[in-house]
PDB file of C-alpha atoms in Angstrom:
ATOM      1  CA  SER A   1     101.543 111.158 115.088  1.00  0.00           C
ATOM      2  CA  ASP A   2      98.932 113.563 113.637  1.00  0.00           C
ATOM      3  CA  SER A   3     101.718 115.695 112.168  1.00  0.00           C
ATOM      4  CA  ILE A   4     103.257 112.683 110.419  1.00  0.00           C
ATOM      5  CA  GLY A   5     100.129 111.737 108.482  1.00  0.00           C
ATOM      6  CA  LYS A   6      98.852 108.234 107.754  1.00  0.00           C
ATOM      7  CA  ASP A   7     101.182 107.409 104.849  1.00  0.00           C
ATOM      8  CA  GLY A   8     104.177 108.782 106.676  1.00  0.00           C
ATOM      9  CA  LEU A   9     103.176 106.921 109.825  1.00  0.00           C
ATOM     10  CA  GLU A  10     103.038 103.588 107.997  1.00  0.00           C
ATOM     11  CA  LYS A  11     106.468 104.231 106.485  1.00  0.00           C
ATOM     12  CA  PHE A  12     107.750 105.227 109.906  1.00  0.00           C
ATOM     13  CA  TYR A  13     106.521 101.933 111.352  1.00  0.00           C
ATOM     14  CA  GLU A  14     108.337  99.971 108.657  1.00  0.00           C
ATOM     15  CA  THR A  15     111.672 101.794 108.894  1.00  0.00           C
ATOM     16  CA  GLN A  16     111.988 102.832 112.523  1.00  0.00           C
ATOM     17  CA  LEU A  17     110.256 100.428 114.883  1.00  0.00           C
ATOM     18  CA  ARG A  18     112.682  97.567 114.420  1.00  0.00           C
ATOM     19  CA  GLY A  19     115.767  99.713 114.858  1.00  0.00           C
ATOM     20  CA  THR A  20     119.096  99.339 113.045  1.00  0.00           C
ATOM     21  CA  PRO A  21     121.710  96.660 113.800  1.00  0.00           C
ATOM     22  CA  GLY A  22     125.267  97.782 114.408  1.00  0.00           C
ATOM     23  CA  ARG A  23     128.154  96.933 112.052  1.00  0.00           C
ATOM     24  CA  THR A  24     131.599  95.682 113.088  1.00  0.00           C
ATOM     25  CA  GLU A  25     134.568  95.074 110.790  1.00  0.00           C
ATOM     26  CA  ILE A  26     136.717  92.068 111.709  1.00  0.00           C
ATOM     27  CA  ILE A  27     140.461  92.493 111.022  1.00  0.00           C
ATOM     28  CA  LYS A  28     142.393  89.335 110.080  1.00  0.00           C
ATOM     29  CA  ASP A  29     145.947  88.692 109.003  1.00  0.00           C
ATOM     30  CA  ALA A  30     147.090  86.854 105.863  1.00  0.00           C
ATOM     31  CA  THR A  31     146.710  83.499 107.581  1.00  0.00           C
ATOM     32  CA  GLY A  32     143.093  84.208 108.528  1.00  0.00           C
ATOM     33  CA  LEU A  33     143.750  84.788 112.217  1.00  0.00           C
ATOM     34  CA  ARG A  34     141.691  87.514 113.840  1.00  0.00           C
ATOM     35  CA  ARG A  35     143.811  90.482 114.858  1.00  0.00           C
ATOM     36  CA  GLY A  36     141.167  92.873 116.017  1.00  0.00           C
ATOM     37  CA  SER A  37     137.893  94.592 115.142  1.00  0.00           C
ATOM     38  CA  LYS A  38     136.638  98.000 114.200  1.00  0.00           C
ATOM     39  CA  THR A  39     133.194  99.436 114.897  1.00  0.00           C
ATOM     40  CA  ILE A  40     131.657 100.818 111.715  1.00  0.00           C
ATOM     41  CA  SER A  41     128.326 101.878 113.223  1.00  0.00           C
ATOM     42  CA  GLU A  42     126.639 101.549 116.583  1.00  0.00           C
ATOM     43  CA  PRO A  43     123.302  99.690 116.851  1.00  0.00           C
ATOM     44  CA  LYS A  44     120.287 101.975 117.054  1.00  0.00           C
ATOM     45  CA  GLN A  45     117.360 101.061 119.230  1.00  0.00           C
ATOM     46  CA  GLY A  46     114.008 101.078 117.505  1.00  0.00           C
ATOM     47  CA  HIS A  47     111.141 103.330 118.465  1.00  0.00           C
ATOM     48  CA  SER A  48     108.285 102.098 120.642  1.00  0.00           C
ATOM     49  CA  LEU A  49     104.552 102.386 120.146  1.00  0.00           C
ATOM     50  CA  VAL A  50     102.237 103.486 122.920  1.00  0.00           C
ATOM     51  CA  LEU A  51      98.704 102.326 122.081  1.00  0.00           C
ATOM     52  CA  ASN A  52      95.334 103.670 123.164  1.00  0.00           C
ATOM     53  CA  ILE A  53      94.203 100.073 123.751  1.00  0.00           C
ATOM     54  CA  ASP A  54      93.198  99.397 127.353  1.00  0.00           C
ATOM     55  CA  THR A  55      94.331  95.827 128.049  1.00  0.00           C
ATOM     56  CA  ASP A  56      91.693  95.089 130.695  1.00  0.00           C
ATOM     57  CA  LEU A  57      88.908  96.465 128.521  1.00  0.00           C
ATOM     58  CA  GLN A  58      90.249  94.587 125.493  1.00  0.00           C
ATOM     59  CA  ASN A  59      90.087  91.313 127.413  1.00  0.00           C
ATOM     60  CA  LYS A  60      86.588  92.018 128.718  1.00  0.00           C
ATOM     61  CA  VAL A  61      85.298  92.946 125.266  1.00  0.00           C
ATOM     62  CA  TYR A  62      86.825  89.790 123.801  1.00  0.00           C
ATOM     63  CA  GLN A  63      85.225  87.568 126.433  1.00  0.00           C
ATOM     64  CA  SER A  64      81.862  89.302 126.126  1.00  0.00           C
ATOM     65  CA  LEU A  65      81.919  89.045 122.334  1.00  0.00           C
ATOM     66  CA  GLU A  66      82.955  85.388 122.449  1.00  0.00           C
ATOM     67  CA  ASN A  67      80.194  84.522 124.921  1.00  0.00           C
ATOM     68  CA  ASN A  68      77.525  86.302 122.899  1.00  0.00           C
ATOM     69  CA  ILE A  69      78.674  84.756 119.621  1.00  0.00           C
ATOM     70  CA  LYS A  70      78.451  81.289 121.155  1.00  0.00           C
ATOM     71  CA  ASN A  71      75.074  82.024 122.754  1.00  0.00           C
ATOM     72  CA  VAL A  72      73.482  82.939 119.431  1.00  0.00           C
ATOM     73  CA  GLY A  73      75.179  80.136 117.532  1.00  0.00           C
ATOM     74  CA  ALA A  74      77.306  82.404 115.349  1.00  0.00           C
ATOM     75  CA  LYS A  75      80.941  81.879 114.381  1.00  0.00           C
ATOM     76  CA  LYS A  76      82.339  85.354 113.647  1.00  0.00           C
ATOM     77  CA  GLY A  77      82.016  88.920 114.863  1.00  0.00           C
ATOM     78  CA  GLY A  78      83.691  92.174 115.763  1.00  0.00           C
ATOM     79  CA  ALA A  79      83.519  94.762 118.526  1.00  0.00           C
ATOM     80  CA  VAL A  80      85.095  98.143 119.111  1.00  0.00           C
ATOM     81  CA  ALA A  81      85.090 100.696 121.931  1.00  0.00           C
ATOM     82  CA  LEU A  82      86.377 104.226 121.513  1.00  0.00           C
ATOM     83  CA  ASP A  83      86.583 107.425 123.495  1.00  0.00           C
ATOM     84  CA  PRO A  84      84.115 109.874 121.884  1.00  0.00           C
ATOM     85  CA  ARG A  85      86.118 112.810 123.209  1.00  0.00           C
ATOM     86  CA  SER A  86      89.140 112.012 121.057  1.00  0.00           C
ATOM     87  CA  GLY A  87      88.515 109.008 118.803  1.00  0.00           C
ATOM     88  CA  ALA A  88      91.034 106.918 120.766  1.00  0.00           C
ATOM     89  CA  ILE A  89      90.316 103.221 120.223  1.00  0.00           C
ATOM     90  CA  LEU A  90      90.227 101.611 123.659  1.00  0.00           C
ATOM     91  CA  ALA A  91      89.361  98.087 122.509  1.00  0.00           C
ATOM     92  CA  LEU A  92      89.209  96.427 119.113  1.00  0.00           C
ATOM     93  CA  VAL A  93      88.283  92.763 118.788  1.00  0.00           C
ATOM     94  CA  SER A  94      87.828  90.641 115.688  1.00  0.00           C
ATOM     95  CA  TYR A  95      86.603  87.127 116.446  1.00  0.00           C
ATOM     96  CA  PRO A  96      87.957  84.515 116.031  1.00  0.00           C
ATOM     97  CA  SER A  97      91.443  85.789 116.738  1.00  0.00           C
ATOM     98  CA  TYR A  98      94.911  84.318 117.166  1.00  0.00           C
ATOM     99  CA  ASP A  99      97.882  84.698 119.506  1.00  0.00           C
ATOM    100  CA  ASN A 100     100.200  87.418 118.198  1.00  0.00           C
ATOM    101  CA  ASN A 101     103.024  86.110 120.366  1.00  0.00           C
ATOM    102  CA  ILE A 102     103.555  83.111 118.099  1.00  0.00           C
ATOM    103  CA  PHE A 103     105.091  85.437 115.506  1.00  0.00           C
ATOM    104  CA  SER A 104     107.657  86.878 117.897  1.00  0.00           C
ATOM    105  CA  LYS A 105     108.904  83.372 118.627  1.00  0.00           C
ATOM    106  CA  GLY A 106     109.127  82.402 114.967  1.00  0.00           C
ATOM    107  CA  ILE A 107     106.019  80.715 113.588  1.00  0.00           C
ATOM    108  CA  SER A 108     106.290  77.470 111.628  1.00  0.00           C
ATOM    109  CA  ARG A 109     104.871  77.169 108.120  1.00  0.00           C
ATOM    110  CA  GLN A 110     102.432  74.549 109.388  1.00  0.00           C
ATOM    111  CA  ASP A 111     101.059  76.817 112.119  1.00  0.00           C
ATOM    112  CA  PHE A 112     100.869  79.789 109.757  1.00  0.00           C
ATOM    113  CA  ASP A 113      98.973  77.769 107.143  1.00  0.00           C
ATOM    114  CA  LYS A 114      96.555  76.551 109.807  1.00  0.00           C
ATOM    115  CA  ILE A 115      95.597  80.138 110.657  1.00  0.00           C
ATOM    116  CA  GLN A 116      95.678  81.301 107.036  1.00  0.00           C
ATOM    117  CA  ASN A 117      93.375  78.496 105.864  1.00  0.00           C
ATOM    118  CA  ASP A 118      90.916  78.680 108.759  1.00  0.00           C
ATOM    119  CA  PRO A 119      87.458  79.159 107.143  1.00  0.00           C
ATOM    120  CA  TYR A 120      86.586  81.735 109.812  1.00  0.00           C
ATOM    121  CA  GLN A 121      89.535  83.934 108.773  1.00  0.00           C
ATOM    122  CA  PRO A 122      91.309  84.906 112.017  1.00  0.00           C
ATOM    123  CA  PHE A 123      93.612  87.239 110.058  1.00  0.00           C
ATOM    124  CA  PHE A 124      90.606  89.244 108.786  1.00  0.00           C
ATOM    125  CA  ASN A 125      89.884  92.397 110.823  1.00  0.00           C
ATOM    126  CA  ARG A 126      86.096  92.526 110.895  1.00  0.00           C
ATOM    127  CA  VAL A 127      85.947  95.822 112.777  1.00  0.00           C
ATOM    128  CA  ILE A 128      87.475  97.813 109.922  1.00  0.00           C
ATOM    129  CA  SER A 129      87.007  95.574 106.869  1.00  0.00           C
ATOM    130  CA  SER A 130      83.742  93.637 107.214  1.00  0.00           C
ATOM    131  CA  GLN A 131      80.678  95.001 105.454  1.00  0.00           C
ATOM    132  CA  TYR A 132      77.408  94.779 107.368  1.00  0.00           C
ATOM    133  CA  PRO A 133      73.893  96.227 107.167  1.00  0.00           C
ATOM    134  CA  THR A 134      73.582  98.171 110.404  1.00  0.00           C
ATOM    135  CA  GLY A 135      70.114  97.106 111.447  1.00  0.00           C
ATOM    136  CA  SER A 136      68.481  99.276 114.077  1.00  0.00           C
ATOM    137  CA  THR A 137      71.698 101.070 115.015  1.00  0.00           C
ATOM    138  CA  ILE A 138      70.823 103.389 112.103  1.00  0.00           C
ATOM    139  CA  LYS A 139      67.744 104.810 113.820  1.00  0.00           C
ATOM    140  CA  PRO A 140      69.311 107.696 115.798  1.00  0.00           C
ATOM    141  CA  PHE A 141      70.882 108.962 112.562  1.00  0.00           C
ATOM    142  CA  ILE A 142      67.567 108.825 110.707  1.00  0.00           C
ATOM    143  CA  ALA A 143      66.100 110.763 113.643  1.00  0.00           C
ATOM    144  CA  ALA A 144      68.908 113.336 113.462  1.00  0.00           C
ATOM    145  CA  GLY A 145      68.268 113.853 109.741  1.00  0.00           C
ATOM    146  CA  ALA A 146      64.538 114.240 110.297  1.00  0.00           C
ATOM    147  CA  LEU A 147      65.106 116.839 113.016  1.00  0.00           C
ATOM    148  CA  GLN A 148      67.589 118.752 110.889  1.00  0.00           C
ATOM    149  CA  GLU A 149      65.139 118.807 107.973  1.00  0.00           C
ATOM    150  CA  LYS A 150      62.314 119.800 110.351  1.00  0.00           C
ATOM    151  CA  ILE A 151      59.960 117.228 108.882  1.00  0.00           C
ATOM    152  CA  ILE A 152      58.754 116.095 112.309  1.00  0.00           C
ATOM    153  CA  SER A 153      58.661 117.340 115.887  1.00  0.00           C
ATOM    154  CA  PRO A 154      60.382 115.059 118.394  1.00  0.00           C
ATOM    155  CA  ASP A 155      57.176 115.166 120.445  1.00  0.00           C
ATOM    156  CA  LYS A 156      54.825 114.097 117.654  1.00  0.00           C
ATOM    157  CA  LEU A 157      53.150 110.783 118.392  1.00  0.00           C
ATOM    158  CA  ILE A 158      52.994 108.117 115.702  1.00  0.00           C
ATOM    159  CA  ASN A 159      50.919 104.972 116.161  1.00  0.00           C
ATOM    160  CA  ASP A 160      52.866 101.741 115.942  1.00  0.00           C
ATOM    161  CA  PRO A 161      50.371  98.867 115.532  1.00  0.00           C
ATOM    162  CA  GLY A 162      53.191  96.524 114.534  1.00  0.00           C
ATOM    163  CA  TYR A 163      52.928  96.996 110.769  1.00  0.00           C
ATOM    164  CA  ILE A 164      52.156  99.420 107.958  1.00  0.00           C
ATOM    165  CA  SER A 165      50.350  98.590 104.725  1.00  0.00           C
ATOM    166  CA  ILE A 166      51.150 100.227 101.397  1.00  0.00           C
ATOM    167  CA  GLN A 167      49.012  99.908  98.268  1.00  0.00           C
ATOM    168  CA  ASN A 168      50.700  99.297  94.941  1.00  0.00           C
ATOM    169  CA  GLN A 169      50.518 102.603  93.027  1.00  0.00           C
ATOM    170  CA  TYR A 170      49.545 100.800  89.829  1.00  0.00           C
ATOM    171  CA  ASN A 171      47.216  98.187  91.295  1.00  0.00           C
ATOM    172  CA  PRO A 172      45.432  99.153  94.554  1.00  0.00           C
ATOM    173  CA  GLU A 173      44.411  95.553  95.086  1.00  0.00           C
ATOM    174  CA  ILE A 174      48.051  94.685  95.736  1.00  0.00           C
ATOM    175  CA  VAL A 175      49.022  95.632  99.297  1.00  0.00           C
ATOM    176  CA  TYR A 176      52.515  95.425 100.742  1.00  0.00           C
ATOM    177  CA  THR A 177      52.943  94.941 104.491  1.00  0.00           C
ATOM    178  CA  PHE A 178      56.042  96.058 106.394  1.00  0.00           C
ATOM    179  CA  SER A 179      56.218  94.690 109.913  1.00  0.00           C
ATOM    180  CA  GLY A 180      57.880  95.538 113.167  1.00  0.00           C
ATOM    181  CA  VAL A 181      58.829  93.107 115.906  1.00  0.00           C
ATOM    182  CA  LYS A 182      55.733  93.858 117.971  1.00  0.00           C
ATOM    183  CA  PRO A 183      53.199  96.696 118.432  1.00  0.00           C
ATOM    184  CA  HIS A 184      54.342  99.641 120.570  1.00  0.00           C
ATOM    185  CA  GLY A 185      51.285 101.895 120.405  1.00  0.00           C
ATOM    186  CA  LEU A 186      51.795 105.653 120.350  1.00  0.00           C
ATOM    187  CA  VAL A 187      55.476 106.581 120.321  1.00  0.00           C
ATOM    188  CA  ASP A 188      57.340 109.877 120.051  1.00  0.00           C
ATOM    189  CA  MET A 189      60.913 110.049 118.759  1.00  0.00           C
ATOM    190  CA  GLU A 190      62.566 109.308 122.107  1.00  0.00           C
ATOM    191  CA  LYS A 191      60.389 106.293 122.827  1.00  0.00           C
ATOM    192  CA  ALA A 192      60.709 105.081 119.228  1.00  0.00           C
ATOM    193  CA  ILE A 193      64.480 104.940 119.653  1.00  0.00           C
ATOM    194  CA  ALA A 194      64.168 103.347 123.091  1.00  0.00           C
ATOM    195  CA  VAL A 195      61.871 100.524 121.905  1.00  0.00           C
ATOM    196  CA  SER A 196      63.419 100.405 118.405  1.00  0.00           C
ATOM    197  CA  SER A 197      60.102 100.962 116.619  1.00  0.00           C
ATOM    198  CA  ASN A 198      60.401  99.935 112.986  1.00  0.00           C
ATOM    199  CA  ILE A 199      57.024 101.510 112.209  1.00  0.00           C
ATOM    200  CA  TYR A 200      58.107 104.938 113.453  1.00  0.00           C
ATOM    201  CA  PHE A 201      61.251 104.879 111.347  1.00  0.00           C
ATOM    202  CA  PHE A 202      59.476 103.472 108.290  1.00  0.00           C
ATOM    203  CA  THR A 203      57.250 106.548 108.609  1.00  0.00           C
ATOM    204  CA  VAL A 204      60.022 109.083 109.238  1.00  0.00           C
ATOM    205  CA  GLY A 205      62.337 107.583 106.655  1.00  0.00           C
ATOM    206  CA  GLY A 206      59.943 106.782 103.831  1.00  0.00           C
ATOM    207  CA  GLY A 207      56.794 108.705 104.686  1.00  0.00           C
ATOM    208  CA  TYR A 208      53.361 107.296 105.499  1.00  0.00           C
ATOM    209  CA  LYS A 209      49.872 108.753 105.183  1.00  0.00           C
ATOM    210  CA  ASN A 210      50.157 112.453 106.144  1.00  0.00           C
ATOM    211  CA  GLN A 211      53.710 112.256 107.523  1.00  0.00           C
ATOM    212  CA  GLN A 212      56.464 113.295 105.129  1.00  0.00           C
ATOM    213  CA  GLY A 213      59.570 111.105 105.068  1.00  0.00           C
ATOM    214  CA  LEU A 214      63.218 111.901 104.461  1.00  0.00           C
ATOM    215  CA  GLY A 215      63.367 109.852 101.273  1.00  0.00           C
ATOM    216  CA  PRO A 216      66.426 108.045  99.900  1.00  0.00           C
ATOM    217  CA  SER A 217      68.390 111.122  98.814  1.00  0.00           C
ATOM    218  CA  ARG A 218      68.267 112.824 102.181  1.00  0.00           C
ATOM    219  CA  ILE A 219      68.902 109.579 104.033  1.00  0.00           C
ATOM    220  CA  LYS A 220      72.022 109.104 101.924  1.00  0.00           C
ATOM    221  CA  LYS A 221      73.047 112.709 102.583  1.00  0.00           C
ATOM    222  CA  TYR A 222      72.850 112.423 106.368  1.00  0.00           C
ATOM    223  CA  LEU A 223      74.450 109.002 106.583  1.00  0.00           C
ATOM    224  CA  GLY A 224      77.262 110.462 104.490  1.00  0.00           C
ATOM    225  CA  LEU A 225      77.619 113.335 106.948  1.00  0.00           C
ATOM    226  CA  PHE A 226      78.004 110.775 109.726  1.00  0.00           C
ATOM    227  CA  GLY A 227      80.838 109.178 107.773  1.00  0.00           C
ATOM    228  CA  TRP A 228      79.169 106.068 106.360  1.00  0.00           C
ATOM    229  CA  GLU A 229      80.415 106.591 102.800  1.00  0.00           C
ATOM    230  CA  GLN A 230      84.078 107.189 103.476  1.00  0.00           C
ATOM    231  CA  LYS A 231      86.960 105.604 105.317  1.00  0.00           C
ATOM    232  CA  THR A 232      87.481 106.772 108.874  1.00  0.00           C
ATOM    233  CA  LYS A 233      91.248 106.932 108.134  1.00  0.00           C
ATOM    234  CA  VAL A 234      92.041 104.776 111.139  1.00  0.00           C
ATOM    235  CA  ASP A 235      95.757 104.030 111.470  1.00  0.00           C
ATOM    236  CA  LEU A 236      95.335 100.416 110.354  1.00  0.00           C
ATOM    237  CA  PRO A 237      95.510  98.913 106.844  1.00  0.00           C
ATOM    238  CA  GLY A 238      92.647  97.347 104.892  1.00  0.00           C
ATOM    239  CA  GLU A 239      89.750  99.625 105.836  1.00  0.00           C
ATOM    240  CA  PHE A 240      86.460  99.459 103.895  1.00  0.00           C
ATOM    241  CA  GLY A 241      84.895 102.808 103.012  1.00  0.00           C
ATOM    242  CA  GLY A 242      81.191 101.998 103.442  1.00  0.00           C
ATOM    243  CA  PHE A 243      78.262 102.127 101.035  1.00  0.00           C
ATOM    244  CA  VAL A 244      74.792 103.684 101.128  1.00  0.00           C
ATOM    245  CA  PRO A 245      72.515 102.609  98.237  1.00  0.00           C
ATOM    246  CA  SER A 246      70.515 105.068  96.127  1.00  0.00           C
ATOM    247  CA  PRO A 247      67.927 104.958  93.323  1.00  0.00           C
ATOM    248  CA  ASP A 248      70.589 105.825  90.723  1.00  0.00           C
ATOM    249  CA  TRP A 249      72.845 103.033  91.951  1.00  0.00           C
ATOM    250  CA  LYS A 250      70.040 100.480  91.902  1.00  0.00           C
ATOM    251  CA  LYS A 251      69.016 101.460  88.389  1.00  0.00           C
ATOM    252  CA  LYS A 252      72.590 101.301  87.122  1.00  0.00           C
ATOM    253  CA  PHE A 253      73.783  98.106  88.791  1.00  0.00           C
ATOM    254  CA  LYS A 254      70.577  96.112  89.246  1.00  0.00           C
ATOM    255  CA  ASN A 255      68.553  97.543  86.384  1.00  0.00           C
ATOM    256  CA  GLU A 256      65.623  97.886  88.772  1.00  0.00           C
ATOM    257  CA  PRO A 257      63.558 100.872  89.947  1.00  0.00           C
ATOM    258  CA  TRP A 258      63.737 102.096  93.519  1.00  0.00           C
ATOM    259  CA  TRP A 259      60.546 101.237  95.404  1.00  0.00           C
ATOM    260  CA  ASP A 260      59.050 102.676  98.585  1.00  0.00           C
ATOM    261  CA  GLY A 261      59.973  99.388 100.213  1.00  0.00           C
ATOM    262  CA  ASP A 262      63.636 100.104  99.489  1.00  0.00           C
ATOM    263  CA  THR A 263      63.372 103.346 101.437  1.00  0.00           C
ATOM    264  CA  TYR A 264      61.572 101.648 104.312  1.00  0.00           C
ATOM    265  CA  ASN A 265      64.217  98.935 104.519  1.00  0.00           C
ATOM    266  CA  LEU A 266      67.036 101.483 104.352  1.00  0.00           C
ATOM    267  CA  SER A 267      65.368 103.456 107.166  1.00  0.00           C
ATOM    268  CA  ILE A 268      65.856 100.540 109.551  1.00  0.00           C
ATOM    269  CA  GLY A 269      69.380  99.653 108.398  1.00  0.00           C
ATOM    270  CA  GLN A 270      68.567  96.869 105.967  1.00  0.00           C
ATOM    271  CA  SER A 271      68.652  96.685 102.118  1.00  0.00           C
ATOM    272  CA  ASP A 272      72.051  96.984 100.396  1.00  0.00           C
ATOM    273  CA  LEU A 273      73.543  99.228 103.072  1.00  0.00           C
ATOM    274  CA  GLN A 274      77.109  98.160 103.960  1.00  0.00           C
ATOM    275  CA  VAL A 275      79.248  99.758 106.687  1.00  0.00           C
ATOM    276  CA  THR A 276      81.852  98.660 109.220  1.00  0.00           C
ATOM    277  CA  PRO A 277      81.488  98.396 113.005  1.00  0.00           C
ATOM    278  CA  LEU A 278      84.115 101.128 113.314  1.00  0.00           C
ATOM    279  CA  GLN A 279      82.103 103.530 111.149  1.00  0.00           C
ATOM    280  CA  VAL A 280      79.066 102.967 113.361  1.00  0.00           C
ATOM    281  CA  ALA A 281      81.103 103.554 116.530  1.00  0.00           C
ATOM    282  CA  VAL A 282      82.625 106.770 115.148  1.00  0.00           C
ATOM    283  CA  ALA A 283      79.167 108.054 114.197  1.00  0.00           C
ATOM    284  CA  TYR A 284      77.817 107.325 117.681  1.00  0.00           C
ATOM    285  CA  GLY A 285      80.857 109.109 119.066  1.00  0.00           C
ATOM    286  CA  ALA A 286      79.710 112.230 117.223  1.00  0.00           C
ATOM    287  CA  ILE A 287      76.299 111.980 118.905  1.00  0.00           C
ATOM    288  CA  ALA A 288      77.978 111.554 122.299  1.00  0.00           C
ATOM    289  CA  ASN A 289      80.385 114.480 121.921  1.00  0.00           C
ATOM    290  CA  GLY A 290      78.053 117.002 120.312  1.00  0.00           C
ATOM    291  CA  GLY A 291      78.804 116.579 116.620  1.00  0.00           C
ATOM    292  CA  THR A 292      82.501 115.946 115.956  1.00  0.00           C
ATOM    293  CA  LEU A 293      83.604 112.996 113.818  1.00  0.00           C
ATOM    294  CA  TYR A 294      87.045 112.197 115.183  1.00  0.00           C
ATOM    295  CA  LYS A 295      89.544 110.111 113.239  1.00  0.00           C
ATOM    296  CA  PRO A 296      89.862 106.896 115.260  1.00  0.00           C
ATOM    297  CA  GLN A 297      93.397 106.031 116.384  1.00  0.00           C
ATOM    298  CA  VAL A 298      94.933 102.872 117.783  1.00  0.00           C
ATOM    299  CA  VAL A 299      98.324 104.552 118.269  1.00  0.00           C
ATOM    300  CA  GLN A 300      98.578 107.150 121.020  1.00  0.00           C
ATOM    301  CA  LYS A 301     102.189 108.118 120.330  1.00  0.00           C
ATOM    302  CA  ILE A 302     105.517 106.905 118.999  1.00  0.00           C
ATOM    303  CA  VAL A 303     108.352 107.045 121.486  1.00  0.00           C
ATOM    304  CA  ASP A 304     112.025 107.490 120.624  1.00  0.00           C
ATOM    305  CA  THR A 305     113.518 106.090 123.798  1.00  0.00           C
ATOM    306  CA  SER A 306     116.802 107.856 123.180  1.00  0.00           C
ATOM    307  CA  ILE A 307     115.197 111.303 122.866  1.00  0.00           C
ATOM    308  CA  ASN A 308     111.453 111.827 123.358  1.00  0.00           C
ATOM    309  CA  SER A 309     108.114 111.090 121.794  1.00  0.00           C
ATOM    310  CA  VAL A 310     107.238 112.238 118.269  1.00  0.00           C
TER     311      VAL A 310
END
């Protein structure tokens, strides 16, 4: 399928998977009685798809996602699992979902409208199309950027008292406080990731006291390198390409300056950052496999049952 390309693959799905019906010419006499038949063309069996989806894993991910969504009182969500060695998508769940089998049996207009008009949008694929701030899942990528830029040693200890305070540059009497969940004390990079220290990543991302930060431009650069500003080119339609905010963007579209607080919030995956669950999974795959961003694929191969796979 790699040799076909995405556009060609979609066209191939449309024209080849369903096959071609055969054609027979019926021969009748002048009175309309059938006198025989003639085969014009033989029916051609359609191709088959072999997916990377693991059925057992798909079911387990669905159940786990459903249970967690109900436990936290949410209504919608998405989950994806992929093989970091190849980008093969092993499970992809958008919740709530629907039974695909109803289409093969011929769905009624009433049943279709019920799904279509559901306020929780079962037809909407949240794994590839929903736009979310990443939250703390961003932190290993901020750490990777900081290491690449050599602005901090992974062994350097930073104190996490549970908050940092920043004075307004124009009025020192105004103090802004950025908080973590709880104090973690002295943390190095490994521990900061393990305990998800907001204070450490505020410091590494935006800078604090004598510690230089990455700043918004370099954060944007490294998130872009991990694929958060472009489509993954998954073999599914409707993918969102991701968005990482910047000072220029904020000035242009919000007519507001970029503040230190914007950098701090971006450093922990908040602010106007918008990416998909699939983009996050692909980026983590690159960490797991040593640095390769694989194109994620649902389809393993297309099989021509009359010849071989293509």
